[in-house]
XYZ file of C-alpha atoms in Angstrom:
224
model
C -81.083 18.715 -16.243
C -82.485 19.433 -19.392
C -79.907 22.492 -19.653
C -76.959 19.976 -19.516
C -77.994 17.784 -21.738
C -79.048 21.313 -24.672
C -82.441 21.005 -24.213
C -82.981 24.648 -22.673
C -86.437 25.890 -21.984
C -88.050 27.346 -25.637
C -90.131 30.293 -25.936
C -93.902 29.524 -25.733
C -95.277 28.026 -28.562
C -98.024 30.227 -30.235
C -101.544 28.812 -31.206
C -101.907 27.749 -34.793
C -103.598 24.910 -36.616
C -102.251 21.367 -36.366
C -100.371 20.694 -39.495
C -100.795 17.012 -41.004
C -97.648 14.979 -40.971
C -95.575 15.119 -44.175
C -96.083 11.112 -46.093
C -93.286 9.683 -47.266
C -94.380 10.430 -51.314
C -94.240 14.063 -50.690
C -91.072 14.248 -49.201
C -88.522 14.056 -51.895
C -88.494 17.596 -52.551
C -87.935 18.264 -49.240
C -84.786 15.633 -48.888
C -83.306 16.739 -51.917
C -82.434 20.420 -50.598
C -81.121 19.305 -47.467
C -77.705 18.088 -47.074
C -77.552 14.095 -47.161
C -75.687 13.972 -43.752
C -79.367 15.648 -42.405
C -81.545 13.034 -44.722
C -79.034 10.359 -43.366
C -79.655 11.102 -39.505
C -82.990 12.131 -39.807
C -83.503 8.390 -41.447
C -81.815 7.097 -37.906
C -84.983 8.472 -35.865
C -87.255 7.765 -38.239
C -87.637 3.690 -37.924
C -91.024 3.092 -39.635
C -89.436 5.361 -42.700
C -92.966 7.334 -42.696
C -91.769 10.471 -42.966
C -92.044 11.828 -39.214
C -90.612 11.247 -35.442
C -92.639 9.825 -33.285
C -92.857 9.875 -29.365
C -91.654 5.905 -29.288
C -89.274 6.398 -31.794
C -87.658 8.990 -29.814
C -88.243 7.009 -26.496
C -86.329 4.116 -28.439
C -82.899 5.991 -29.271
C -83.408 8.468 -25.969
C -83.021 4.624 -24.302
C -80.119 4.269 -25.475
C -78.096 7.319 -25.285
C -79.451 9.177 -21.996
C -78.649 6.352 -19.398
C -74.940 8.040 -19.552
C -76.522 11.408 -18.303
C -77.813 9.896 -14.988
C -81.025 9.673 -16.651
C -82.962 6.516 -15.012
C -85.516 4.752 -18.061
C -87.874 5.395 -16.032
C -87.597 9.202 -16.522
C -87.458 8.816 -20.242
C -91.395 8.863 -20.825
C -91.542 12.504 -19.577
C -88.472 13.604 -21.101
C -89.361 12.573 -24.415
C -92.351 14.310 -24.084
C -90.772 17.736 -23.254
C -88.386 17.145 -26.211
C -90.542 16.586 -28.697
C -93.039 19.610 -27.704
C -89.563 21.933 -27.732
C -88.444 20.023 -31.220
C -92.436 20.054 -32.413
C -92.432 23.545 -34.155
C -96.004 23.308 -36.042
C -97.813 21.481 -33.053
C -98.323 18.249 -34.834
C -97.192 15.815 -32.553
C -94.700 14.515 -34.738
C -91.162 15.258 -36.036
C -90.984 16.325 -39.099
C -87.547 16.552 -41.214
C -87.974 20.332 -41.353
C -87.644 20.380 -37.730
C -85.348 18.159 -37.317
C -82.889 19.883 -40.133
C -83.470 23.315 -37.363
C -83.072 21.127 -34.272
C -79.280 20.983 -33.390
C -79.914 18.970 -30.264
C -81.589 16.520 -32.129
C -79.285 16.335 -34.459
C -76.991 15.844 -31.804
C -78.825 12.791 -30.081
C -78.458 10.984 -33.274
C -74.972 11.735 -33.566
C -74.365 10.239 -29.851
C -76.297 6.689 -31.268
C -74.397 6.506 -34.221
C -71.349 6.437 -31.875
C -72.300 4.400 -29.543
C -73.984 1.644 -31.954
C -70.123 2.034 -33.955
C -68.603 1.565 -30.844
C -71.066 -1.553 -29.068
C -70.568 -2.992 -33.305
C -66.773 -3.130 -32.918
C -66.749 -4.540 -29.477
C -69.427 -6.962 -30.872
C -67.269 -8.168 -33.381
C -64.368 -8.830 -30.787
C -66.430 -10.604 -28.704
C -67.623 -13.182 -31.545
C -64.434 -13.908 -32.779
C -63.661 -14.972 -29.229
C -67.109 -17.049 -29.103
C -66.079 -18.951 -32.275
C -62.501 -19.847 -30.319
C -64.645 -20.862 -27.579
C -66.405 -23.381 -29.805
C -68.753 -25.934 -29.191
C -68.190 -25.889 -24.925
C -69.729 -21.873 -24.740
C -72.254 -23.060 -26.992
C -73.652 -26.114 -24.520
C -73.596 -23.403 -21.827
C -75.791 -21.050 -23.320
C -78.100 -23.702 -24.404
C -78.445 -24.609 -20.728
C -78.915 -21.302 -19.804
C -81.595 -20.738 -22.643
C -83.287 -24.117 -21.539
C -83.380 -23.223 -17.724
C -85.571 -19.714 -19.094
C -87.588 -21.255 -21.127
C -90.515 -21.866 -18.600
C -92.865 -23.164 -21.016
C -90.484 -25.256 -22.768
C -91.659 -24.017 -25.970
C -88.239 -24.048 -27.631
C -88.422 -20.243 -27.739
C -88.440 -16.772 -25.406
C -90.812 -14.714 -24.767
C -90.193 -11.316 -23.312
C -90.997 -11.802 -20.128
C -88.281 -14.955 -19.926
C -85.860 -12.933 -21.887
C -86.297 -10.381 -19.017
C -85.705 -13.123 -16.422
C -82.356 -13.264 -18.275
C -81.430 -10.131 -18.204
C -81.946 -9.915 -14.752
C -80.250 -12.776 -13.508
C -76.926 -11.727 -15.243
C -77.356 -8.785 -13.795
C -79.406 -5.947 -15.187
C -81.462 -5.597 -12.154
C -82.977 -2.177 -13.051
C -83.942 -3.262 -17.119
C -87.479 -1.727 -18.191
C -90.234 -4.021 -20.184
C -89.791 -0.922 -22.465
C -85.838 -1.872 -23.127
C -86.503 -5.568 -22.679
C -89.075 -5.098 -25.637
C -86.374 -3.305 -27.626
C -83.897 -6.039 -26.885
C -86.677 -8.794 -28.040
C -87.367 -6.594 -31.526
C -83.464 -6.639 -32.185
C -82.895 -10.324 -31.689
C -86.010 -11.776 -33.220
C -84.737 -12.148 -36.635
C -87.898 -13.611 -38.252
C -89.965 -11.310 -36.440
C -91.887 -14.196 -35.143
C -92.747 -12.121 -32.104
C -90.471 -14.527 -30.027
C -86.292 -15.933 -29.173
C -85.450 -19.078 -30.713
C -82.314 -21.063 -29.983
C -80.527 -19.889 -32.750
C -81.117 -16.472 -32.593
C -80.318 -15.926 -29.103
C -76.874 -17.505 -29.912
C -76.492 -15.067 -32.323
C -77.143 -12.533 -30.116
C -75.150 -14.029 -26.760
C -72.338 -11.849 -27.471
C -74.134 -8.660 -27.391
C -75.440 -9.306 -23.856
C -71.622 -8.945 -22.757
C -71.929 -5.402 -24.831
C -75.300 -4.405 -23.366
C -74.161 -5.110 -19.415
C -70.906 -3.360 -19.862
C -72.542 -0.263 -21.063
C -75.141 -0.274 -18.316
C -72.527 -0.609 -16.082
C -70.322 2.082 -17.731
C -73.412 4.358 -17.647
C -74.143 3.667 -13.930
C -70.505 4.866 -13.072
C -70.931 7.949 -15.306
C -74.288 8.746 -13.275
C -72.758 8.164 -9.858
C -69.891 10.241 -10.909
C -72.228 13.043 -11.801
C -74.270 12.667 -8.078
């Protein structure tokens, strides 16, 4: 599997001292001789802008793209690992942009987010402008929805009740790992939990998110 997606099996690594990860200050000589379109995808992996990939970050976007490769999320945990030991060039346990400016399958991966995230944005925007022509009747329904998952009737969601959600519409197979993900992208005030008004905002994306599950599970069971 990991020849069709371009991950083919490296040469052994040879020993060498771990190399500490390059900080953010000293990395502006770096960026500045590689081309902007590198700086600018690197910057898509790199969520905590520190300087370096991490396993999690890579978990995060491998989430989102791999799924369409017959790749269960439940597989991801390994898979990131043997990515980033074939990607991880100076044995640090990190990405750094060096590596990723040599790494054309990582380069790659980002290039496949960017895509989909343009495409799930424009069908995200359709979906909206059909919400606000729905008006006030689609909003009373997702209240009562929100309401009936809201076990503690604390006004808010918690992950494990925004999982329940998920579920019930019908991703039966979601991870805590992507529920998690989902939770970080709705919480707008980073309050750790869902409240009313952000989980209307995000109502239209859950149309988004089940589609592409369920346009990923055809690719995989086209693939079997």
């Amino acid at each position: 599997f990991l020849y069709f997606i371009g991950w083919g099996r490296r040469g052994e690594k040879k020993g060498g001292q771990r190399k500490e990860p390059r900080s953010p200050a000293n990395m502006g000589s770096m960026t500045s001789r590689l081309p902007k379109e590198i700086v600018d995808s690197f910057a898509v992996l790199d969520h905590d802008k520190d300087g370096t990939v991490s396993i999690k970050e890579l978990q995060d976007v491998m989430l989102q793209v791999y799924p369409k490769y017959g790749v269960e999320p439940c597989e991801i945990a390994d898979l990131s690992s043997l990515v980033l030991r074939a990607a991880d060039d100076d044995q640090s346990g990190v990405i750094s942009i060096e590596e990723f400016a040599s790494n054309k399958q990582l380069q790659d991966l980002v290039k496949e987010k960017i895509s989909l995230d343009t495409r799930m944005r424009s069908e995200l925007q359709m979906l909206k402008m059909n919400q606000k022509r729905a008006g006030t009747a689609d909003c009373s329904k997702i209240k009562s929805i929100f309401d009936k998952f809201d076990a503690d009737k604390s006004g808010s969601l918690d992950s494990k009740e925004l999982h329940g959600i998920l579920v019930k519409l019908g991703a039966d197979d979601v991870t805590t790992q992507e529920t998690r993900i989902i939770l970080n992208e709705i919480d707008a005030d980073k309050s750790g939990r869902i409240e009313f008004s952000e989980f209307l905002d995000w109502w239209p994306t859950v149309q988004v998110f089940l589609k592409s599950r369920k346009s990923a599970e055809k690719e995989r069971r086209s693939k079997k």
